[in-house]
GROMACS .gro file of C-alpha atoms in nm:
model
  339
    1MET     CA    1  -0.624   3.137   0.415
    2LEU     CA    2  -0.975   3.058   0.313
    3VAL     CA    3  -1.181   3.307   0.112
    4ALA     CA    4  -1.539   3.265   0.010
    5VAL     CA    5  -1.655   3.431  -0.314
    6VAL     CA    6  -2.022   3.459  -0.393
    7LEU     CA    7  -2.162   3.516  -0.737
    8VAL     CA    8  -2.318   3.854  -0.803
    9SER     CA    9  -2.659   3.905  -0.656
   10SER     CA   10  -2.947   4.085  -0.809
   11SER     CA   11  -2.855   4.402  -0.618
   12CYS     CA   12  -2.555   4.437  -0.845
   13GLN     CA   13  -2.740   4.351  -1.163
   14ARG     CA   14  -2.858   4.685  -1.294
   15GLN     CA   15  -2.807   4.843  -1.641
   16ALA     CA   16  -2.750   5.201  -1.721
   17ALA     CA   17  -3.053   5.376  -1.861
   18GLY     CA   18  -3.129   5.723  -1.988
   19PRO     CA   19  -3.441   5.929  -1.945
   20ASN     CA   20  -3.768   5.755  -2.016
   21GLY     CA   21  -3.590   5.424  -1.987
   22LYS     CA   22  -3.389   5.460  -2.302
   23ASN     CA   23  -3.018   5.382  -2.317
   24ALA     CA   24  -2.818   5.708  -2.321
   25LYS     CA   25  -2.495   5.525  -2.423
   26ALA     CA   26  -2.399   5.167  -2.462
   27PRO     CA   27  -2.262   5.063  -2.123
   28THR     CA   28  -1.928   4.889  -2.089
   29ARG     CA   29  -1.951   4.515  -2.030
   30VAL     CA   30  -1.754   4.391  -1.732
   31ARG     CA   31  -1.733   4.095  -1.496
   32ILE     CA   32  -1.775   4.156  -1.123
   33GLU     CA   33  -1.738   3.971  -0.801
   34LYS     CA   34  -1.945   4.020  -0.484
   35VAL     CA   35  -1.714   3.989  -0.194
   36SER     CA   36  -1.798   3.837   0.139
   37THR     CA   37  -1.619   3.749   0.463
   38ALA     CA   38  -1.477   3.408   0.521
   39MET     CA   39  -1.360   3.235   0.833
   40SER     CA   40  -0.992   3.149   0.830
   41LYS     CA   41  -0.815   2.928   1.082
   42GLY     CA   42  -0.468   2.979   0.946
   43SER     CA   43  -0.443   2.612   0.863
   44GLN     CA   44  -0.202   2.452   0.622
   45THR     CA   45  -0.220   2.111   0.449
   46TYR     CA   46   0.077   1.881   0.373
   47VAL     CA   47   0.129   1.533   0.242
   48GLY     CA   48   0.274   1.281   0.484
   49MET     CA   49   0.366   0.913   0.507
   50VAL     CA   50   0.261   0.666   0.777
   51GLU     CA   51   0.549   0.495   0.962
   52GLU     CA   52   0.565   0.230   1.224
   53ARG     CA   53   0.618   0.332   1.587
   54GLU     CA   54   0.924   0.108   1.604
   55ALA     CA   55   1.084  -0.163   1.388
   56THR     CA   56   1.278  -0.458   1.526
   57ALA     CA   57   1.515  -0.666   1.309
   58VAL     CA   58   1.530  -1.025   1.426
   59SER     CA   59   1.831  -1.245   1.344
   60PHE     CA   60   1.994  -1.576   1.430
   61THR     CA   61   2.317  -1.572   1.637
   62SER     CA   62   2.490  -1.836   1.429
   63MET     CA   63   2.518  -1.943   1.066
   64GLY     CA   64   2.288  -2.207   0.928
   65VAL     CA   65   2.034  -2.310   0.666
   66ILE     CA   66   1.674  -2.210   0.741
   67ARG     CA   67   1.454  -2.515   0.709
   68TRP     CA   68   1.116  -2.368   0.800
   69MET     CA   69   0.974  -2.012   0.787
   70LEU     CA   70   0.679  -2.011   1.024
   71VAL     CA   71   0.530  -1.672   0.952
   72HIS     CA   72   0.438  -1.454   0.661
   73GLU     CA   73   0.443  -1.079   0.593
   74GLY     CA   74   0.157  -0.891   0.756
   75GLN     CA   75   0.103  -1.154   1.023
   76THR     CA   76   0.046  -1.050   1.380
   77VAL     CA   77   0.287  -1.217   1.621
   78SER     CA   78   0.328  -1.229   1.999
   79LYS     CA   79   0.645  -1.208   2.205
   80GLY     CA   80   0.800  -1.560   2.225
   81GLN     CA   81   0.627  -1.694   1.917
   82PRO     CA   82   0.846  -1.907   1.681
   83LEU     CA   83   0.932  -1.728   1.359
   84ALA     CA   84   1.175  -1.964   1.180
   85LYS     CA   85   1.376  -2.280   1.240
   86MET     CA   86   1.732  -2.351   1.136
   87ASP     CA   87   1.882  -2.693   1.056
   88SER     CA   88   1.965  -2.824   1.405
   89GLU     CA   89   2.130  -3.154   1.333
   90GLN     CA   90   2.482  -3.037   1.398
   91ALA     CA   91   2.381  -2.847   1.716
   92ARG     CA   92   2.197  -3.156   1.837
   93ASN     CA   93   2.507  -3.379   1.789
   94VAL     CA   94   2.720  -3.129   1.980
   95LEU     CA   95   2.466  -3.135   2.261
   96ILE     CA   96   2.478  -3.515   2.271
   97GLY     CA   97   2.858  -3.505   2.307
   98ALA     CA   98   2.846  -3.231   2.573
   99THR     CA   99   2.588  -3.434   2.769
  100ALA     CA  100   2.815  -3.740   2.764
  101GLN     CA  101   3.112  -3.539   2.890
  102MET     CA  102   2.903  -3.396   3.172
  103MET     CA  103   2.798  -3.750   3.279
  104GLN     CA  104   3.162  -3.865   3.264
  105ALA     CA  105   3.283  -3.564   3.470
  106ASN     CA  106   3.014  -3.624   3.734
  107ASP     CA  107   3.094  -3.992   3.759
  108ALA     CA  108   3.467  -3.910   3.810
  109LEU     CA  109   3.373  -3.656   4.070
  110GLU     CA  110   3.173  -3.910   4.268
  111ARG     CA  111   3.454  -4.172   4.260
  112TYR     CA  112   3.732  -3.930   4.355
  113LYS     CA  113   3.519  -3.772   4.622
  114MET     CA  114   3.543  -4.088   4.841
  115LEU     CA  115   3.922  -4.098   4.798
  116HIS     CA  116   3.947  -3.730   4.887
  117GLU     CA  117   3.737  -3.777   5.196
  118ALA     CA  118   3.949  -4.072   5.297
  119GLY     CA  119   4.263  -3.859   5.262
  120SER     CA  120   4.404  -4.080   4.981
  121LEU     CA  121   4.371  -3.811   4.707
  122PRO     CA  122   4.599  -3.499   4.692
  123ASP     CA  123   4.427  -3.165   4.706
  124VAL     CA  124   4.573  -3.068   4.370
  125LYS     CA  125   4.413  -3.372   4.205
  126TRP     CA  126   4.080  -3.301   4.374
  127VAL     CA  127   4.081  -2.941   4.239
  128GLU     CA  128   4.161  -3.067   3.893
  129ILE     CA  129   3.856  -3.308   3.903
  130GLN     CA  130   3.632  -3.022   4.016
  131SER     CA  131   3.755  -2.795   3.736
  132LYS     CA  132   3.679  -3.065   3.478
  133VAL     CA  133   3.319  -3.079   3.610
  134GLU     CA  134   3.277  -2.705   3.574
  135GLN     CA  135   3.423  -2.710   3.223
  136ALA     CA  136   3.186  -2.992   3.120
  137LYS     CA  137   2.894  -2.797   3.268
  138ALA     CA  138   2.985  -2.482   3.075
  139GLN     CA  139   3.015  -2.682   2.748
  140LEU     CA  140   2.677  -2.839   2.810
  141GLU     CA  141   2.514  -2.498   2.864
  142ILE     CA  142   2.668  -2.368   2.543
  143ALA     CA  143   2.550  -2.665   2.345
  144GLN     CA  144   2.196  -2.633   2.490
  145LYS     CA  145   2.187  -2.263   2.397
  146ASN     CA  146   2.316  -2.335   2.041
  147LEU     CA  147   2.035  -2.585   1.991
  148ALA     CA  148   1.780  -2.343   2.129
  149ASP     CA  149   1.912  -2.070   1.900
  150CYS     CA  150   1.823  -2.283   1.599
  151LYS     CA  151   1.467  -2.167   1.662
  152LEU     CA  152   1.404  -1.789   1.605
  153LEU     CA  153   1.157  -1.639   1.848
  154ALA     CA  154   0.979  -1.305   1.835
  155PRO     CA  155   1.138  -1.068   2.092
  156VAL     CA  156   0.838  -0.829   2.093
  157ASP     CA  157   0.466  -0.814   1.995
  158GLY     CA  158   0.394  -0.668   1.651
  159VAL     CA  159   0.333  -0.734   1.283
  160ILE     CA  160   0.573  -0.902   1.044
  161GLY     CA  161   0.688  -0.623   0.814
  162LYS     CA  162   0.930  -0.794   0.580
  163ILE     CA  163   1.099  -1.135   0.546
  164PHE     CA  164   1.454  -1.102   0.429
  165VAL     CA  165   1.573  -1.469   0.428
  166LYS     CA  166   1.354  -1.750   0.302
  167ALA     CA  167   1.341  -2.120   0.376
  168GLY     CA  168   1.631  -2.301   0.210
  169GLU     CA  169   1.862  -2.001   0.230
  170THR     CA  170   2.155  -1.961   0.459
  171ALA     CA  171   2.132  -1.714   0.739
  172MET     CA  172   2.440  -1.542   0.867
  173PRO     CA  173   2.499  -1.432   1.224
  174SER     CA  174   2.334  -1.094   1.296
  175GLN     CA  175   2.175  -1.087   0.948
  176ALA     CA  176   1.812  -0.969   0.967
  177VAL     CA  177   1.578  -1.255   0.889
  178VAL     CA  178   1.250  -1.075   0.954
  179SER     CA  179   1.142  -0.732   1.078
  180ILE     CA  180   0.868  -0.687   1.339
  181LEU     CA  181   0.676  -0.359   1.333
  182ASP     CA  182   0.507  -0.205   1.634
  183ILE     CA  183   0.195  -0.039   1.495
  184SER     CA  184  -0.002  -0.011   1.820
  185SER     CA  185   0.059   0.355   1.753
  186VAL     CA  186   0.213   0.506   1.434
  187LYS     CA  187   0.399   0.814   1.330
  188VAL     CA  188   0.319   1.029   1.025
  189LYS     CA  189   0.631   1.183   0.870
  190VAL     CA  190   0.591   1.519   0.701
  191ALA     CA  191   0.853   1.742   0.530
  192ILE     CA  192   0.803   2.107   0.642
  193PRO     CA  193   0.962   2.399   0.451
  194GLU     CA  194   1.221   2.587   0.656
  195ALA     CA  195   1.021   2.913   0.641
  196GLU     CA  196   0.723   2.735   0.814
  197ILE     CA  197   0.897   2.507   1.067
  198SER     CA  198   0.897   2.772   1.337
  199SER     CA  199   0.518   2.785   1.336
  200ILE     CA  200   0.492   2.422   1.446
  201ASP     CA  201   0.579   2.300   1.796
  202ALA     CA  202   0.545   1.981   1.992
  203ASN     CA  203   0.182   2.059   2.082
  204THR     CA  204   0.055   2.194   1.751
  205SER     CA  205  -0.285   2.049   1.676
  206SER     CA  206  -0.325   1.844   1.358
  207THR     CA  207  -0.586   1.644   1.171
  208ILE     CA  208  -0.475   1.350   0.960
  209LYS     CA  209  -0.684   1.198   0.678
  210VAL     CA  210  -0.589   0.868   0.514
  211GLU     CA  211  -0.785   0.779   0.204
  212ALA     CA  212  -0.668   0.417   0.211
  213VAL     CA  213  -0.882   0.354   0.518
  214ASN     CA  214  -1.129   0.633   0.454
  215GLY     CA  215  -1.062   0.776   0.803
  216SER     CA  216  -0.968   1.087   0.990
  217PHE     CA  217  -0.742   1.084   1.297
  218ALA     CA  218  -0.631   1.335   1.558
  219GLY     CA  219  -0.260   1.396   1.560
  220GLY     CA  220  -0.075   1.376   1.891
  221ARG     CA  221   0.262   1.503   2.005
  222ILE     CA  222   0.503   1.611   1.733
  223GLU     CA  223   0.877   1.522   1.712
  224LYS     CA  224   1.069   1.786   1.520
  225GLY     CA  225   1.392   1.707   1.326
  226VAL     CA  226   1.679   1.947   1.369
  227GLN     CA  227   1.863   1.887   1.044
  228ALA     CA  228   1.733   2.020   0.708
  229ASP     CA  229   1.745   1.831   0.380
  230ALA     CA  230   2.029   1.985   0.177
  231LEU     CA  231   1.836   1.980  -0.148
  232THR     CA  232   1.481   2.067  -0.050
  233HIS     CA  233   1.553   2.280   0.261
  234THR     CA  234   1.276   2.102   0.452
  235TYR     CA  235   1.272   1.958   0.802
  236ASP     CA  236   1.118   1.619   0.883
  237ILE     CA  237   0.864   1.608   1.163
  238ARG     CA  238   0.679   1.307   1.294
  239ILE     CA  239   0.328   1.312   1.439
  240ASN     CA  240   0.231   1.044   1.690
  241VAL     CA  241  -0.107   0.895   1.615
  242ALA     CA  242  -0.305   0.637   1.815
  243ASN     CA  243  -0.372   0.321   1.617
  244GLY     CA  244  -0.555   0.095   1.848
  245GLU     CA  245  -0.752  -0.076   1.573
  246ARG     CA  246  -0.433  -0.110   1.360
  247LYS     CA  247  -0.604   0.044   1.058
  248LEU     CA  248  -0.303   0.258   0.973
  249LEU     CA  249  -0.019   0.069   0.810
  250PRO     CA  250   0.334   0.186   0.723
  251GLY     CA  251   0.355   0.336   0.376
  252MET     CA  252   0.002   0.477   0.360
  253VAL     CA  253  -0.022   0.832   0.226
  254ALA     CA  254  -0.181   1.084   0.462
  255SER     CA  255  -0.313   1.442   0.424
  256VAL     CA  256  -0.204   1.643   0.722
  257GLN     CA  257  -0.358   1.975   0.829
  258PHE     CA  258  -0.199   2.177   1.110
  259VAL     CA  259  -0.374   2.447   1.309
  260ALA     CA  260  -0.138   2.665   1.504
  261VAL     CA  261  -0.234   2.694   1.872
  262SER     CA  262  -0.180   3.070   1.883
  263GLN     CA  263  -0.388   3.147   1.573
  264GLN     CA  264  -0.744   3.269   1.617
  265GLN     CA  265  -1.025   3.277   1.373
  266THR     CA  266  -1.034   3.598   1.173
  267GLN     CA  267  -1.266   3.750   0.914
  268GLN     CA  268  -1.099   3.864   0.599
  269LEU     CA  269  -1.193   3.983   0.252
  270SER     CA  270  -0.995   3.906  -0.063
  271LEU     CA  271  -0.998   3.969  -0.438
  272PRO     CA  272  -0.803   3.848  -0.739
  273VAL     CA  273  -0.465   4.022  -0.738
  274THR     CA  274  -0.533   4.164  -1.089
  275ALA     CA  275  -0.843   4.352  -0.963
  276VAL     CA  276  -0.626   4.588  -0.752
  277GLN     CA  277  -0.491   4.889  -0.946
  278LYS     CA  278  -0.229   5.148  -0.858
  279LYS     CA  279  -0.258   5.528  -0.895
  280ALA     CA  280   0.021   5.755  -1.001
  281ASP     CA  281   0.083   5.848  -0.637
  282GLY     CA  282   0.123   5.487  -0.543
  283SER     CA  283  -0.212   5.439  -0.367
  284LEU     CA  284  -0.422   5.133  -0.449
  285PHE     CA  285  -0.782   5.118  -0.564
  286VAL     CA  286  -1.041   4.891  -0.713
  287TRP     CA  287  -1.341   4.962  -0.939
  288THR     CA  288  -1.663   4.919  -0.748
  289VAL     CA  289  -2.015   4.917  -0.895
  290GLY     CA  290  -2.302   5.078  -0.712
  291ASN     CA  291  -2.677   5.012  -0.738
  292ASP     CA  292  -2.690   5.267  -1.021
  293SER     CA  293  -2.453   5.044  -1.231
  294THR     CA  294  -2.183   5.311  -1.227
  295ALA     CA  295  -1.812   5.241  -1.181
  296HIS     CA  296  -1.627   5.428  -0.905
  297ARG     CA  297  -1.261   5.423  -0.792
  298THR     CA  298  -1.248   5.292  -0.432
  299VAL     CA  299  -0.922   5.334  -0.245
  300VAL     CA  300  -0.814   5.017  -0.056
  301THR     CA  301  -0.524   4.891   0.150
  302THR     CA  302  -0.411   4.531   0.110
  303GLY     CA  303  -0.260   4.248   0.319
  304GLU     CA  304  -0.085   3.926   0.233
  305THR     CA  305  -0.118   3.739  -0.099
  306THR     CA  306  -0.211   3.378  -0.122
  307GLY     CA  307  -0.199   3.224  -0.471
  308ASN     CA  308  -0.374   3.460  -0.709
  309ARG     CA  309  -0.575   3.640  -0.439
  310ILE     CA  310  -0.490   3.929  -0.212
  311VAL     CA  311  -0.640   4.029   0.122
  312ILE     CA  312  -0.827   4.364   0.132
  313ALA     CA  313  -0.752   4.517   0.468
  314THR     CA  314  -0.960   4.840   0.439
  315GLY     CA  315  -1.183   5.015   0.182
  316LEU     CA  316  -1.438   4.745   0.114
  317LYS     CA  317  -1.715   4.587   0.308
  318GLU     CA  318  -1.910   4.268   0.269
  319GLY     CA  319  -2.149   4.278  -0.024
  320ASP     CA  320  -1.953   4.530  -0.239
  321CYS     CA  321  -1.948   4.457  -0.607
  322VAL     CA  322  -1.598   4.479  -0.756
  323VAL     CA  323  -1.496   4.471  -1.122
  324ILE     CA  324  -1.253   4.181  -1.181
  325GLU     CA  325  -1.256   4.178  -1.562
  326GLY     CA  326  -1.299   4.464  -1.813
  327TYR     CA  327  -1.167   4.736  -1.579
  328GLN     CA  328  -0.918   4.853  -1.844
  329LYS     CA  329  -1.199   5.038  -2.022
  330LEU     CA  330  -1.339   5.216  -1.715
  331SER     CA  331  -1.316   5.567  -1.590
  332GLU     CA  332  -1.496   5.739  -1.303
  333GLY     CA  333  -1.874   5.737  -1.361
  334THR     CA  334  -1.870   5.485  -1.652
  335LYS     CA  335  -2.195   5.297  -1.687
  336VAL     CA  336  -2.148   4.916  -1.691
  337VAL     CA  337  -2.349   4.611  -1.765
  338PHE     CA  338  -2.279   4.253  -1.663
  339GLU     CA  339  -2.448   3.923  -1.658
   0.00000   0.00000   0.00000
């Protein structure tokens, strides 16, 4: 809730005076506040963290020593681009052997084919020869794939987030070598207290400010978590944010302000909580000062409290001068003076 407080104007700055301009009694010195309306949008601000839209861990399918790392962290890569190369000597030797076996099997197939067509070769033997050709073909395809797998290729477009295995180190099957981050759009993660999560839905408007890039961004659709943190009793939400220029990077701190769709602008008055007093009958009042510099009890009703201020629902109007310090010495009709 936003409240504007304006310093006392000259209309409030009058001192008590007796007949002929002489002071009848030393007035009581107080401090006052001239209240005014303020526009409130019911907004709330939180601290969030920028996350990638999606992270892809890329790994080799077999064990081997990485000879070359072809990218660095923060580099933009395209789908199919080489990322790293593994020692391929063993895979290449296996491929040479598989190629030789394939040639041998094809040669045998051609020679026995003539005998089979001439009726000089039993069907059982002919089927055996064909099976050996298929086996050699399968072994050749496996050897070709193993050699190709010695080169790690990017499966998606993105940015290299982190390199986990460096050149000279041994990579294990399915062990992440690099991560590729999709930051064409990002998500801003925010922890929302359980008492406030119900006020936010998938279409709640938000404004996101990131000091690291000195920019402000419009938040998109919101993804709400359904499980609260056991210690903080907060729910994680993620706000989708367009990032076409790729200015927003994972890990950046963001200031997030939500504006509930259902909330309308309202005009409200507020005062310091301590300025509101209670009578013996339980009613509330404040000390107001008129143009004659005289203190008067003014009955008020209050609304919600935010920080050290409380909303005044009724009893005051814009421009009223209210005593906020020194009210302990006042009684009805007391003359006051203030700077």
